[in-house]
Structures are given as structure tokens and as C-alpha cells.
XYZ file of C-alpha atoms in Angstrom:
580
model
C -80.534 -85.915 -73.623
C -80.234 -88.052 -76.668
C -83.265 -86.747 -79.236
C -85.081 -90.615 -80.107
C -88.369 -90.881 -82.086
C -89.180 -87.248 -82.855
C -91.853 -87.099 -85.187
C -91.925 -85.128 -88.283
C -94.619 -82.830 -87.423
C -92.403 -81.079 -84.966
C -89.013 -80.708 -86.934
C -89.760 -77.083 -88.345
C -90.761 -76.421 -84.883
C -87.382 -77.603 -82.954
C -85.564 -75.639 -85.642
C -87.341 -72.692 -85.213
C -86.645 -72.598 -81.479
C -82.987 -71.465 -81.717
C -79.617 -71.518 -83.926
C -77.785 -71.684 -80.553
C -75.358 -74.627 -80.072
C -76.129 -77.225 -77.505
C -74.881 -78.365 -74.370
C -73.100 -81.470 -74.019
C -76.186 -83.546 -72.494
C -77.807 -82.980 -76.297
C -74.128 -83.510 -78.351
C -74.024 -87.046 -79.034
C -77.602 -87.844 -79.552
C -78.133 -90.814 -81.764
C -81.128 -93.421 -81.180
C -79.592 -96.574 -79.230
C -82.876 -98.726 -79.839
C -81.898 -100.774 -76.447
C -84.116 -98.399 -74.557
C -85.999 -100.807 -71.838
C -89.730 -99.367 -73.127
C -91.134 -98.980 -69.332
C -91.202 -95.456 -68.505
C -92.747 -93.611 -65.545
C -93.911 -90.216 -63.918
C -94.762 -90.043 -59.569
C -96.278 -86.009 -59.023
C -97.877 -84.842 -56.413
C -100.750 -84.417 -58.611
C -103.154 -86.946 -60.855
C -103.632 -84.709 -63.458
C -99.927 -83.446 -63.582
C -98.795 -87.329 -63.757
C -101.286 -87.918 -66.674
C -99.630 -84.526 -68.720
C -96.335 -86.004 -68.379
C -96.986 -89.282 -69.586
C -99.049 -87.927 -72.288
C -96.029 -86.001 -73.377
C -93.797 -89.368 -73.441
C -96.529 -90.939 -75.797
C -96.212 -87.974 -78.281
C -92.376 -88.868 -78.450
C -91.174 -86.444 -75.846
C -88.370 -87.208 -73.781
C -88.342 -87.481 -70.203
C -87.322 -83.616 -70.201
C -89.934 -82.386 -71.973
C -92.359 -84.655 -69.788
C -91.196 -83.329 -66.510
C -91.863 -79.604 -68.172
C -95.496 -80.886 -69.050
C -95.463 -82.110 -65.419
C -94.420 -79.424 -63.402
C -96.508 -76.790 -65.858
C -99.729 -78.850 -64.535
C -98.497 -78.497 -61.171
C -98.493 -75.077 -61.112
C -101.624 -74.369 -62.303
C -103.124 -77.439 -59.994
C -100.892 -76.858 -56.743
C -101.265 -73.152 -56.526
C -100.517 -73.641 -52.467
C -97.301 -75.137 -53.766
C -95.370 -74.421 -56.373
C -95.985 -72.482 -59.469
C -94.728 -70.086 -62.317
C -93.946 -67.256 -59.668
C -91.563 -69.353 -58.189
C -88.856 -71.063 -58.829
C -86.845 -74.715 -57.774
C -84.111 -77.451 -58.481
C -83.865 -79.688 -61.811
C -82.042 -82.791 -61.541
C -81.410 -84.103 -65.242
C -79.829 -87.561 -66.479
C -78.907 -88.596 -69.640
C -78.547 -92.668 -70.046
C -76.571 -93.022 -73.203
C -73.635 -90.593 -72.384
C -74.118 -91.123 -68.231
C -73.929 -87.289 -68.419
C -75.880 -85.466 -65.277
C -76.618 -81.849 -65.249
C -77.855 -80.033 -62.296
C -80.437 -77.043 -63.436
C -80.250 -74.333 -60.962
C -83.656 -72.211 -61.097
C -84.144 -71.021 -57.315
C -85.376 -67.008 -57.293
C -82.939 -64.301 -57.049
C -83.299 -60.839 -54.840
C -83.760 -57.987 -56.885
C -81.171 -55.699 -57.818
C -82.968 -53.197 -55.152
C -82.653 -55.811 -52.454
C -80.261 -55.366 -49.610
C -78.973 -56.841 -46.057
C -81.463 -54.656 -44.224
C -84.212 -54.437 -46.174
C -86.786 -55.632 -43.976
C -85.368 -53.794 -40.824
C -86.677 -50.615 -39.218
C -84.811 -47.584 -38.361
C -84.096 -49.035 -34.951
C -83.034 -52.621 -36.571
C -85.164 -54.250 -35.703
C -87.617 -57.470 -38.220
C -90.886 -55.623 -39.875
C -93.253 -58.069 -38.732
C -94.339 -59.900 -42.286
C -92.648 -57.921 -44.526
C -90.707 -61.198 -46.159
C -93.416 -62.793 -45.194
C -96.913 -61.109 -47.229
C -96.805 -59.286 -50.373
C -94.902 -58.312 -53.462
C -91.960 -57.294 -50.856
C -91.352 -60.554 -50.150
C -90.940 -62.077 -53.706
C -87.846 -62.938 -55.457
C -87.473 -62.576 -59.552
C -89.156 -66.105 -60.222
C -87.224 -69.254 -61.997
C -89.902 -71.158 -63.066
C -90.830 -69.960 -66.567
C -86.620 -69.960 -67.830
C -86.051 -73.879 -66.254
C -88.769 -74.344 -68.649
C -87.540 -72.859 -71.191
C -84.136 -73.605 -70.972
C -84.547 -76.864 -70.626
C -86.980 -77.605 -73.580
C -84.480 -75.605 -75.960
C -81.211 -77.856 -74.642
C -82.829 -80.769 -74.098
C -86.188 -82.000 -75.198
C -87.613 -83.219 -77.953
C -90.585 -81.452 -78.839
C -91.425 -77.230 -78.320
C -92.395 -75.752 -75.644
C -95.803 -74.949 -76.987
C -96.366 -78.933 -77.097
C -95.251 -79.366 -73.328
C -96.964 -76.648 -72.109
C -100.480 -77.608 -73.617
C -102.466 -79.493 -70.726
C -101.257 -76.756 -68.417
C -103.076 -74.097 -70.498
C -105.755 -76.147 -71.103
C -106.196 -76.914 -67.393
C -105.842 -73.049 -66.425
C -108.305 -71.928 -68.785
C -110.964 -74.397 -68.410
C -110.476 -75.089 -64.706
C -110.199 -78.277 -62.487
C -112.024 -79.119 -59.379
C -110.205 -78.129 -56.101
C -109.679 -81.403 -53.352
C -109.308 -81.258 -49.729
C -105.768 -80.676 -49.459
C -105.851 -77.382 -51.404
C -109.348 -76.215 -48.849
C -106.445 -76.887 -45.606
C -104.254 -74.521 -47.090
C -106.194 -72.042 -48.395
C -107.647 -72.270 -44.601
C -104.417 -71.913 -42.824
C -103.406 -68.418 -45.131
C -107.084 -67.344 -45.721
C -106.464 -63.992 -43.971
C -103.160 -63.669 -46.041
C -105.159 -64.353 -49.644
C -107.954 -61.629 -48.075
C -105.212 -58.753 -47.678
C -104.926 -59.161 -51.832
C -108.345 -58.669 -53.598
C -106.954 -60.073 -57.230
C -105.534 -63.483 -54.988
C -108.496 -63.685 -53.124
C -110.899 -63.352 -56.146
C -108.765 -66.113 -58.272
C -108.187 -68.580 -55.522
C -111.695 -68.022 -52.451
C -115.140 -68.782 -53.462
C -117.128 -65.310 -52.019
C -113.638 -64.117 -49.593
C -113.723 -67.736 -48.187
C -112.144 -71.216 -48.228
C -114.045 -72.703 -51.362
C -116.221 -75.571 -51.138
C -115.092 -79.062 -52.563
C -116.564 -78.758 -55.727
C -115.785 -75.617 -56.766
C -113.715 -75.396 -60.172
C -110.656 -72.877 -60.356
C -110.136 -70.985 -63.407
C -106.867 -69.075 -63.981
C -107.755 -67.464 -67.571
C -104.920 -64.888 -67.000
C -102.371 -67.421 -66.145
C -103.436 -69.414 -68.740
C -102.713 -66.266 -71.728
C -99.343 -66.127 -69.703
C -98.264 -69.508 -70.185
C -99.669 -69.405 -73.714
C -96.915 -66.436 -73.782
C -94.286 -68.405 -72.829
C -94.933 -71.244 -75.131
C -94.976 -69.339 -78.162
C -92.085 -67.025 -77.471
C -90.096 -69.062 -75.161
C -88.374 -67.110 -72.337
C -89.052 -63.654 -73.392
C -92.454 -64.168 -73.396
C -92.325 -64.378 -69.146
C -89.287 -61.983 -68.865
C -89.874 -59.278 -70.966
C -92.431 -57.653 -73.201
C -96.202 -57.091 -71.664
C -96.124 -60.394 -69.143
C -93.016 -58.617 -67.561
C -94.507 -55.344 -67.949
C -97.813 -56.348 -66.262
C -95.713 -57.849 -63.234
C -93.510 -55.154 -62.826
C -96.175 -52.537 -62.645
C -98.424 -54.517 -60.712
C -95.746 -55.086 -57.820
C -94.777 -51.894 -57.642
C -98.320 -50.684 -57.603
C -98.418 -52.401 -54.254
C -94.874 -51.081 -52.915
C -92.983 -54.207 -54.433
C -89.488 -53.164 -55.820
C -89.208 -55.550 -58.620
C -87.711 -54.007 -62.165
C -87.870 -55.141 -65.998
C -84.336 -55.221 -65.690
C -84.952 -57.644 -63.211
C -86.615 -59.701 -64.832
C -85.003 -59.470 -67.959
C -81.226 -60.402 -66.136
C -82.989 -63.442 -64.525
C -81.307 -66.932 -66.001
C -80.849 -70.180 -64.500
C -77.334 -71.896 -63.863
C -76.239 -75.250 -64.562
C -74.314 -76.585 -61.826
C -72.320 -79.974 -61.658
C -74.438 -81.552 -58.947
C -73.253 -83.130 -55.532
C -71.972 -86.908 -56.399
C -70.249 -88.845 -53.545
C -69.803 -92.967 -52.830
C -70.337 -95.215 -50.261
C -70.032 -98.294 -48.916
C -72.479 -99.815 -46.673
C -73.104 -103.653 -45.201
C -70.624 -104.477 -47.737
C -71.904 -102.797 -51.079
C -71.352 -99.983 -52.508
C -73.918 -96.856 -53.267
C -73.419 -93.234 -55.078
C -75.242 -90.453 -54.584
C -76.157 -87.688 -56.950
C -78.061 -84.768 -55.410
C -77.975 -80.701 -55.505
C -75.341 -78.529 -54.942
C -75.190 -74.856 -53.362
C -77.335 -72.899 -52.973
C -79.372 -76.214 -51.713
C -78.101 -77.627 -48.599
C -79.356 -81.303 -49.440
C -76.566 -82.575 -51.205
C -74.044 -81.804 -49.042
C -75.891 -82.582 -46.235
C -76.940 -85.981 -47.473
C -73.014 -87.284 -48.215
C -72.051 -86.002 -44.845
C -74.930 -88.273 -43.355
C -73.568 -90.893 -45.362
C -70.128 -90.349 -45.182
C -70.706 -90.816 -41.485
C -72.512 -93.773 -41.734
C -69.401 -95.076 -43.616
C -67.022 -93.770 -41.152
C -68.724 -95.551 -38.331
C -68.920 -98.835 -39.627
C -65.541 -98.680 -40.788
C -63.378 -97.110 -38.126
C -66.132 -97.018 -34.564
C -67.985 -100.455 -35.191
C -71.595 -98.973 -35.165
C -73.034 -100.097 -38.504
C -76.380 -98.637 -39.062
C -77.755 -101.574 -40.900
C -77.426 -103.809 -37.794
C -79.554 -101.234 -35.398
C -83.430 -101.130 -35.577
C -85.765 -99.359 -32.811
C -84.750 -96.435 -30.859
C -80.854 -97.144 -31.505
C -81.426 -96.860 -35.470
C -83.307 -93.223 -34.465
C -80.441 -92.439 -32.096
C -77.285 -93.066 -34.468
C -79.398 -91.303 -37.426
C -80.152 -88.085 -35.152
C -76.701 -87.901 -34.520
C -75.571 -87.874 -37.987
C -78.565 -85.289 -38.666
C -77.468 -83.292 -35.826
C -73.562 -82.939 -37.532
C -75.167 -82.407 -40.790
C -77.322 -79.250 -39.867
C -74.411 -77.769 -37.875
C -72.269 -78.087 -40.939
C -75.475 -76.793 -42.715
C -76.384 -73.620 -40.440
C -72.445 -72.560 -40.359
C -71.081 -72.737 -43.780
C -73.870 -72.702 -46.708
C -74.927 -70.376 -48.997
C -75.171 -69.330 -52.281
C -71.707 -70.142 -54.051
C -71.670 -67.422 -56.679
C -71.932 -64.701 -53.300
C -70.366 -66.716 -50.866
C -66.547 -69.101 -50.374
C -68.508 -72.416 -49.442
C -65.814 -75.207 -48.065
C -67.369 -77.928 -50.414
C -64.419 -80.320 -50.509
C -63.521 -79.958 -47.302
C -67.515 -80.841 -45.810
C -67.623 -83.841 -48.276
C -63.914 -85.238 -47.038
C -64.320 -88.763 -45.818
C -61.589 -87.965 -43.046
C -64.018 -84.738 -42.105
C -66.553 -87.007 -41.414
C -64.489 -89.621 -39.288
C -63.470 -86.999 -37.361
C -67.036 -85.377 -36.771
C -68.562 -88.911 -36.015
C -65.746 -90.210 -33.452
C -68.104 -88.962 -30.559
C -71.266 -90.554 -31.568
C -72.168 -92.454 -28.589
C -74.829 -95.546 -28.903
C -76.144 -94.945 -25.170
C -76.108 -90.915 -25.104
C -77.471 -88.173 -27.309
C -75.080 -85.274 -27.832
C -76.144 -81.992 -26.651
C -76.253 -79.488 -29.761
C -74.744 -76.621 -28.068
C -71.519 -78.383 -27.719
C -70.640 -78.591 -30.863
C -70.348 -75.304 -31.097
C -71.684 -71.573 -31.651
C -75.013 -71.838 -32.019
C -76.853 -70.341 -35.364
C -80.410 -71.504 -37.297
C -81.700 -70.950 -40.770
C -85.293 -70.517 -41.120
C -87.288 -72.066 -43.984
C -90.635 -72.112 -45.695
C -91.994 -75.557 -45.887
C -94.178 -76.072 -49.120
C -93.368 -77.228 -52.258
C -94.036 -79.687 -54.920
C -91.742 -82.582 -55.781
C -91.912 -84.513 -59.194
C -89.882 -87.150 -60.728
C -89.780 -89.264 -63.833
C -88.060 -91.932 -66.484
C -88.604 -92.186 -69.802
C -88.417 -95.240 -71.883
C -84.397 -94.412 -72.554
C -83.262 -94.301 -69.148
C -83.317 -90.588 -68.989
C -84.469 -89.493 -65.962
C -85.418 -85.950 -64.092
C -85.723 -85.183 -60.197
C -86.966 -81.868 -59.666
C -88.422 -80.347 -56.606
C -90.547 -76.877 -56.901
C -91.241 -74.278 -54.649
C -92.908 -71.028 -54.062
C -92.131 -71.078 -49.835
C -95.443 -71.037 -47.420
C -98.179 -72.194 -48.843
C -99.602 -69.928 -51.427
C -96.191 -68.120 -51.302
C -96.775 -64.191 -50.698
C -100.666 -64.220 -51.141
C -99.983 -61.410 -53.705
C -100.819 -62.221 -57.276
C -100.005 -60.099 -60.217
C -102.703 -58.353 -61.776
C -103.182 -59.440 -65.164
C -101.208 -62.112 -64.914
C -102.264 -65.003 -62.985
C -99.179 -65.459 -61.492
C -99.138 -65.969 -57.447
C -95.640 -64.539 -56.427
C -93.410 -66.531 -53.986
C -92.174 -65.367 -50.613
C -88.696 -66.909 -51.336
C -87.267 -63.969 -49.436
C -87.690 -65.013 -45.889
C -85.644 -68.165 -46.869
C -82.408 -65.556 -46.190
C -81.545 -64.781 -42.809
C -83.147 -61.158 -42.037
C -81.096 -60.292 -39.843
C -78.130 -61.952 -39.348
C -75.567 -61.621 -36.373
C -78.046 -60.773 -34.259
C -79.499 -63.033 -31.868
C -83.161 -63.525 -31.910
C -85.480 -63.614 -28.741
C -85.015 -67.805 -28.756
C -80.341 -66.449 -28.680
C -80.551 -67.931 -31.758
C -78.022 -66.354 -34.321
C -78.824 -66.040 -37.963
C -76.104 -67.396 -41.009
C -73.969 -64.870 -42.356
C -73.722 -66.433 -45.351
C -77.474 -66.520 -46.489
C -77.709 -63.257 -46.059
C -79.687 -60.861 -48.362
C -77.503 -59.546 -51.422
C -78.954 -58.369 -54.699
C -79.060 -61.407 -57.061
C -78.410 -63.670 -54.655
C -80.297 -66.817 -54.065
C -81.196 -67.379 -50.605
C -80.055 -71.169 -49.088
C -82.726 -74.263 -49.856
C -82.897 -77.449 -48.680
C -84.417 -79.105 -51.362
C -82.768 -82.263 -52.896
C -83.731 -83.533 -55.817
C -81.534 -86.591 -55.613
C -80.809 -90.061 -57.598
C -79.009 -92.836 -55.727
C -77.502 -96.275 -57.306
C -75.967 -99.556 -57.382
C -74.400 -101.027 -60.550
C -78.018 -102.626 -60.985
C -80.889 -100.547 -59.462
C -81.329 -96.609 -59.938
C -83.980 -94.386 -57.587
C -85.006 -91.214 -58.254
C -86.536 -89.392 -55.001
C -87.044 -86.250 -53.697
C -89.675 -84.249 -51.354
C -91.450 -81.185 -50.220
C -91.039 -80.256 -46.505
C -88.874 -77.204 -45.842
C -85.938 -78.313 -43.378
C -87.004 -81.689 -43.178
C -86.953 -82.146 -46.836
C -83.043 -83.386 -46.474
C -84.165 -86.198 -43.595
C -87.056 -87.007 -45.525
C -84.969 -87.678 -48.476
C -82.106 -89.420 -46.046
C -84.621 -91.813 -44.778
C -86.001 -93.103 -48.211
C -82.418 -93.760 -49.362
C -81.764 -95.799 -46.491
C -85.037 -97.472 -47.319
C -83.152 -98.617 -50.674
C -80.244 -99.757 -49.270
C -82.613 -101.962 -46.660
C -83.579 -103.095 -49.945
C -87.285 -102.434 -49.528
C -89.471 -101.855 -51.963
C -90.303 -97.994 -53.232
C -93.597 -98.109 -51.621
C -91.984 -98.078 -48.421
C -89.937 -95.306 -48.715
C -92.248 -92.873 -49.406
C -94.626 -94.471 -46.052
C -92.356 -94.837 -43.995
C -92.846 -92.953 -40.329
C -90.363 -89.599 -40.451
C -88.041 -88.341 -37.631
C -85.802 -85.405 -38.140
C -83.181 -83.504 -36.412
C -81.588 -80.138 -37.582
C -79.153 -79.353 -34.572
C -81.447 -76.485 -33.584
C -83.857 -76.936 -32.081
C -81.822 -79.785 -30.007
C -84.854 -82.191 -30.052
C -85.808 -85.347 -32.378
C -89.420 -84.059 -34.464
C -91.241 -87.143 -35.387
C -94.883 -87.628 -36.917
C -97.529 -88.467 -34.901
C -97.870 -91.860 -33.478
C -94.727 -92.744 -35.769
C -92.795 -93.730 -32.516
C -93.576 -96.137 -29.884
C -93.962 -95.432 -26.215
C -90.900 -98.387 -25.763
C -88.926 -96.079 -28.117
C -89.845 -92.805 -26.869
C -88.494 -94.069 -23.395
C -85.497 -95.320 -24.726
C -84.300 -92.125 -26.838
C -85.457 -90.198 -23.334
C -82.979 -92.137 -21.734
C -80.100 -91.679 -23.675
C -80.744 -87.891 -23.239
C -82.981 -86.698 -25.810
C -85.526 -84.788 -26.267
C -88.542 -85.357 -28.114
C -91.813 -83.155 -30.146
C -94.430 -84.727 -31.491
C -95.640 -83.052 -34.648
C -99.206 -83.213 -34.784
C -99.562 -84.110 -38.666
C -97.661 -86.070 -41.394
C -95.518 -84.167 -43.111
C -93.537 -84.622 -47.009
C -95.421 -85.623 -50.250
C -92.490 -88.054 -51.628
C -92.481 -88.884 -54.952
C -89.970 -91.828 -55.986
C -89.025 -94.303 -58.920
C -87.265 -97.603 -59.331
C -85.789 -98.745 -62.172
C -84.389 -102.143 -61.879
C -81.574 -102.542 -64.861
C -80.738 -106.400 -64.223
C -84.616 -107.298 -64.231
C -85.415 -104.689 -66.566
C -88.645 -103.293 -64.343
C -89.816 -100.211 -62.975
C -91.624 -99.652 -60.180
C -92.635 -96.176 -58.745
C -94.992 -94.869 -55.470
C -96.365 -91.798 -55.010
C -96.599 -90.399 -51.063
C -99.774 -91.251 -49.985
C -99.959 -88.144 -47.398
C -101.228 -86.509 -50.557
C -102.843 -86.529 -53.277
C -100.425 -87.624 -55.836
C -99.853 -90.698 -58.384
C -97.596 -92.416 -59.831
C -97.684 -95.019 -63.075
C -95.423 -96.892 -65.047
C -96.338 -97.051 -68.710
C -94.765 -99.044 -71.807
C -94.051 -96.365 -74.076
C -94.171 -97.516 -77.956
């Protein structure tokens, strides 16, 4: 990112933070002054939101406002995402049209291995991946943070990280969204007495108006903003981890923690043309599935216009939720067959992202008849946790961020470190367990995603941008297997040209090859379309609840606005501010 309007009170304090050279994203930094002056933050959370755009009026960059951002967020959204986890960074830099993908998913430990959570008879230890320090990989969190504040914000890490400490220390009040999932993993957070007294009120569900206060989280971000990464990784935060997992049978190491780093990846960018205009993608790479999942879906949407006459943009009704559950279906073949991690595993990138891949995939997409899963071929599934925390934001330069958070289920492993604050993911279970093994549904786990020490198990989080030579959206979603649909279904909500309210409210549908059946939300289908997708062979489930807290901007370049809409299945806002 290009470093505009730092103040002189943080000079010494950028200079202190590291003789290292820069990345390319920081190189050419000069201050344009053509910056269009609207910026804006959507999070999941009102007091995250707020932190950000704070940050932007103390002459941070967009960077170091989605570090303020996602800080509050893990102190706020403890059932979601937080500094024992880890997630996806999405970075943009306007004056050099440089884009750098920031790779911060949790790694298995050095100790970890294929069979880990397998008996002596091979067969799944019921919750072992699941509950406790077991099921934890060596979080990300902390070193996106810091690695991204060092290479490419404006102000210190101290700065961004202040309203998170201040909000651990002092405590905020907890909603209703935070009381249903402390409710659905109450007996979980009751197996851990130093979870259960941070985050129940008396070994209970806490009542609406009870304040959480996280003092020990808050002296271990207060560690991290003063000595950067090795404040988290090594020295008495990483001691105090360490000891406290294996305490409880964990098999974390310092050398764990101290070999943790993220990876910058070039991200997923494809192009498209749809009802005559064309549309680029940027999204994540391996070990996400979105991104390639995403320009497959819209690689076939090309194909079929082009070469099958079936143009999406002409259907509506039940033949729009056909034609897209066909393309989902290919997608999350593709998906459950070939993706993994890419440092562990060969992934056939240019070959799943060929335009004459997908024209040959697509050729037997019928209007008037579902495909049956099982004949595409051998049948496999990846499993995934499903909550997470999604954040994105522009600053006044154009520079934007989409970065989506995770620590798995909600309140990740239930286990929190003593002396720490920190609530430890169960990122673990997102491998396969057991792979080449059918499970009791014949149901064959991926080979590729499976455990390895230092591996990072598959996602399918997309923190994603998508663009026309005069409009840019930045979007992205919680949700676990869905979050790729989700995502799908908002961008085709910008090429409708609708407005960003609508794609984060629009009704969801979602297909993942297995299980063969369309998931939709409740009452987001009508009995006329139910009957019709019955008819053309497919089967449907109702999910009893909305599901996805999207969080999406707009910036319109020719008319110089931005508009941005926060999900309103949760809790979250958005704003757009002028920025001096």
C-alpha cells in the first residue's frame, strides 16, 4: 500500500518497527492526492466497524484499519473468530493495481499425523478434533497482524490494536447472537473451567446484559502490540500456551509456535464475459477452495452462454436455481477431488480454471433435468466447520482489504489457554480424519486434505473482489461450505446490477455435490418453485435458519460513490465516511 498522510507523531514509531525491506505492495509509495475521500468499513460487528474507521481518521490506511477491525472482532465475536485462530487476507493496492493474497489459515503441529485421531482399531475418537487443545492448530491470527502492519500500514501496531485492548479489558455487553451460541456449545465451554469462567455467567448461558471482560487477552494483545510477532509466538504468551495445552494432553510446542508464519500467495484472478460485458474476479487461492471454485462457476456460466445457449441472466425462478445448482454441483466435485494445501499437495490449478475444462464439464447441463451427483463420478466429501467472521473495507485511496476469519464451530475447541485469554480453534477437523475410508453415510474422505505436520487443512473461505472497468465490490462471508455459494450468489447480484443491499439479503440456495440435494433457507423458495426443481429431479432440504453474515462494499469509480451493507442476519454495520 502506498503510505499517504502519516502524521509525525508516528514516524519514530514506523522506523522502529523493522530495518527489513518491503514488499512490492509498499515500493512505490508516493501520495497521488486524487484519492476519492469516501472510505468505508462493513464487520460483522458495531463496535469493530467503529475501530476501523477510527483508525482511517488517525491517517491509517485501509490495512491498518482492517487490523483495528478484525482485533475488535476477536475480542467481540469470541463464538467466531479470534486470536487463536487464524483466516484469509485479501489486500489491494490502488495506485500500483498490485493485489496480494495473505495466507494466515492454522497449521498442524509438527507432532500431528494422518492418524492422529484414530484408535488402535482405526477407527474416529469421537470429539477428539472436535473439543479441546487436541483439536487446535498453531493459530494465524496474531502474525497476519503483524505482518501486515510492518509491510503495509501506516501507523504501529500498538495504534491498531488499541480499541481491541481497550474493549478486552474494560468489557462490552454481550447481544443475543453471542447467548445462541454459547447455548448450542454450553456443555462444550463446561468441560473447560478457565472457558467457562471467561465466557458463562455462574456455568450458564449469560444473561443479555452481562459485560465480558477478557483482562488476560487483553495483556496478550498488549504483548503483541508492543513487540510485534514475538510477543504471541515466543517468550511468556507462547510459553503460557504451550504449557497450558499440554497440561490438558494438547501436543502443541514453542517450536511450534515459533516456526508459525503466514504466506503470501498470488490470489485466484480469472475473466468473464456475461450478457455482453465483461467481469474479473479476484478471490483466494489453495488452501481455500473459493477461488477456484468461484471461476469454475463462472467459467461455466460463460461456457453456456457461449457454446449451449443457456444464458443465466435470461432465467429467473426455479430455472435460475436449477442452472446455478448445476454449476455448484461441478464445482464441489472438482472441489472434494483435487484441493488441498499446495505447499503438501500437486493441485491441477490451471487445468480446473481452463475455459475449455469448463465447456466440457457444462455440455450436460440440462434446463429440464437435474444431474444425479453420483454420476459424475467417485463419490468423496470434505467436512467443514461453519463459523467465522467476515470483514471488509476501503479507504479513502482506493485501497481495499477482504478478509474472512475463522476459529471453526462456534467457540472453536471450548479450550482456552490459561493465562492467556486466548480461545483455541478446532481448525483440525477441517482435514479429512480419516481418509480412504468410507464413512457409515459410503462417503469417502479427500486424500489430499489429509493431516500432515504443518499442513493447513482445505477452507472454503473467499475473501473475494469482483469488477468492471467502472464499479469494484468487495464481498465475502462466514458459513462453512456454503461460504463459496454465498459469495457466488452476491456476485451475480452485481452483475444483475442490483444494489449492495441486495446481495447481502438475498434468499441463499446451495449445492456441494454431496449431499445430492439443493439446501435453501427457510421460506426462501416458493411452493411453485419447490415443485418445479422436484420435477426436474431434485431434491430439496429446508434449513431451518438463515445462514451467512455478508459483509460487502461498492465503490462506484465513474460516479465517484460508495455504498456498502452489512448482512442483516446479524448483528453487523457498515458506514461510509469522508475521510479528511
Amino acid at each position: 500500500m502506498i503510505k499517504t498522510s502519516v502524521i509525525s507523531l508516528f514516524i519514530l514509531a514506523l522506523m522502529a518497527c523493522s530495518d527489513a525491506p518491503q514488499s512490492d505492495l509498499t515500493k512505490q509509495q508516493q501520495d497521488t492526492g486524487q484519492g476519492h475521500k469516501q472510505a468505508a468499513i462493513a464487520s460483522a460487528h458495531p463496535l469493530a466497524t467503529q475501530a476501523g474507521l477510527d483508525i482511517l481518521e488517525k491517517g491509517g490506511n485501509a490495512y491498518d484499519a482492517a487490523i483495528a477491525t478484525a482485533a475488535v472482532l476477536a475480542v467481540v465475536e469470541p463464538y467466531s473468530a479470534g486470536m487463536g485462530g487464524g483466516g484469509f487476507w485479501l489486500l489491494h493496492d490502488e495506485a500500483t493495481q498490485q493485489t496480494r493474497f495473505i495466507d494466515a489459515r492454522e497449521k498442524a503441529p509438527l507432532a500431528a499425523h494422518r492418524d492422529m485421531y484414530l484408535d488402535e482399531d482405526g477407527n474416529v475418537i469421537e470429539d477428539l478434533s472436535i473439543n479441546g487443545p487436541m483439536a487446535a492448530g498453531i493459530p494465524g491470527q496474531a502474525a497476519a497482524f503483524a505482518h501486515i502492519a510492518k509491510e503495509y500500514g501506516n501507523l504501529p501496531l500498538s495504534t491498531s490494536l488499541a480499541a481491541a485492548i481497550q474493549h478486552a479489558q474494560n468489557g462490552f455487553q454481550i447481544d443475543r447472537k453471542y447467548q445462541i451460541l454459547a447455548r448450542w456449545r454450553l456443555d462444550a465451554l463446561r468441560d473447560y473451567p478457565s472457558a467457562a469462567e471467561i465466557f458463562l455467567q455462574d456455568n450458564d448461558v449469560p444473561n443479555e446484559n452481562h459485560v465480558l471482560v477478557q483482562k488476560d487477552l487483553a495483556k496478550t494483545l498488549t504483548a503483541l502490540a508492543n513487540n510485534g510477532k514475538a510477543g504471541f509466538y515466543e517468550g511468556p504468551v507462547a510459553k503460557q500456551m504451550v504449557d497450558s495445552v499440554q497440561a490438558a494432553g494438547g501436543i502443541w510446542t514453542l517450536e511450534d509456535l515459533k516456526k508459525y508464519e503466514v504466506v503470501e500467495r498470488e490470489p485466484v484472478t480469472s475473466e468473464y464475459r456475461l450478457a455482453n460485458r465483461q467481469y474479473k474476479v479476484t478471490s483466494a487461492p489453495p488452501p481455500s477452495s473459493g477461488g477456484i471454485a468461484i471461476a469454475q462457476m463462472f467459467n461455466m456460466l460463460e461456457a453456456l452462454e457461449q457454446h449451449h445457449e443457456i444464458s443465466w441472466s435470461e432465467l429467473d425462478g426455479a430455472d435460475e436455481i436449477h442452472l446455478l445448482s448445476e454449476v455448484m454441483r461441478r464445482a464441489y466435485y472438482d472441489r472434494a477431488h483435487y484441493l488441498g494445501d499446495s505447499d503438501f499437495v500437486q493441485v491441477p490449478t490451471d487445468t480446473l480454471l481452463d475455459k475449455q475444462y469448463a465447456k466440457k464439464i457444462s455440455k450436460n447441463i440440462k434446463l429440464g433435468k437435474a444431474t444425479k451427483s453420483a454420476d459424475l463420478g467417485t463419490q468423496q466429501q470434505i467436512y467443514e466447520g461453519f463459523h467465522t467472521t467476515h470483514l471488509s473495507v476501503i479507504d479513502q485511496d482506493g485501497n481495499r482489504v477482504s478478509a474472512t476469519l475463522s476459529i471453526n464451530l462456534p467457540f472453536g475447541s471450548a479450550y482456552l489457554a490459561e493465562g492467556t485469554g486466548l480461545l483455541l480453534n478446532n481448525e483440525m477437523d477441517d482435514f479429512s480424519v480419516k481418509p480412504g475410508v468410507p464413512n457409515a453415510y459410503g462417503l469417502v474422505g479427500n486424500e489430499a486434505n489429509a493431516i500432515a505436520a504443518e499442513k493447513r487443512p482445505l477452507s472454503s473461505m473467499s475473501p473475494s473482489f469482483i469488477e468492471t472497468e467502472d464499479k469494484i465490490a468487495i464481498i465475502g462471508t462466514p458459513g462453512g461450505s456454503r461460504i463459496i455459494t454465498m459469495v457466488f450468489l452476491g456476485m451475480l447480484e452485481y452483475v444483475r446490477g442490483n444494489p449492495v443491499e441486495d446481495w447481502v439479503s438475498r434468499p441463499r440456495f446451495h449445492h456441494q455435490y454431496l449431499p445430492d440435494v439443493i439446501q435453501y433457507e427457510k421460506d426462501s423458495l416458493t411452493l411453485v418453485e419447490i415443485a418445479s426443481l422436484k420435477m426436474k429431479g431434485h431434491e430439496l432440504k429446508e434449513i431451518q435458519r438463515q445462514y451467512g453474515n455478508m459483509q460487502a462494499i461498492l465503490w462506484d469509480k465513474k460516479n465517484n460513490k460508495i455504498t456498502a451493507a452489512a448482512d442483516p442476519r446479524g448483528v453487523g454495520s457498515a458506514e461510509v465516511r469522508h475521510i479528511k
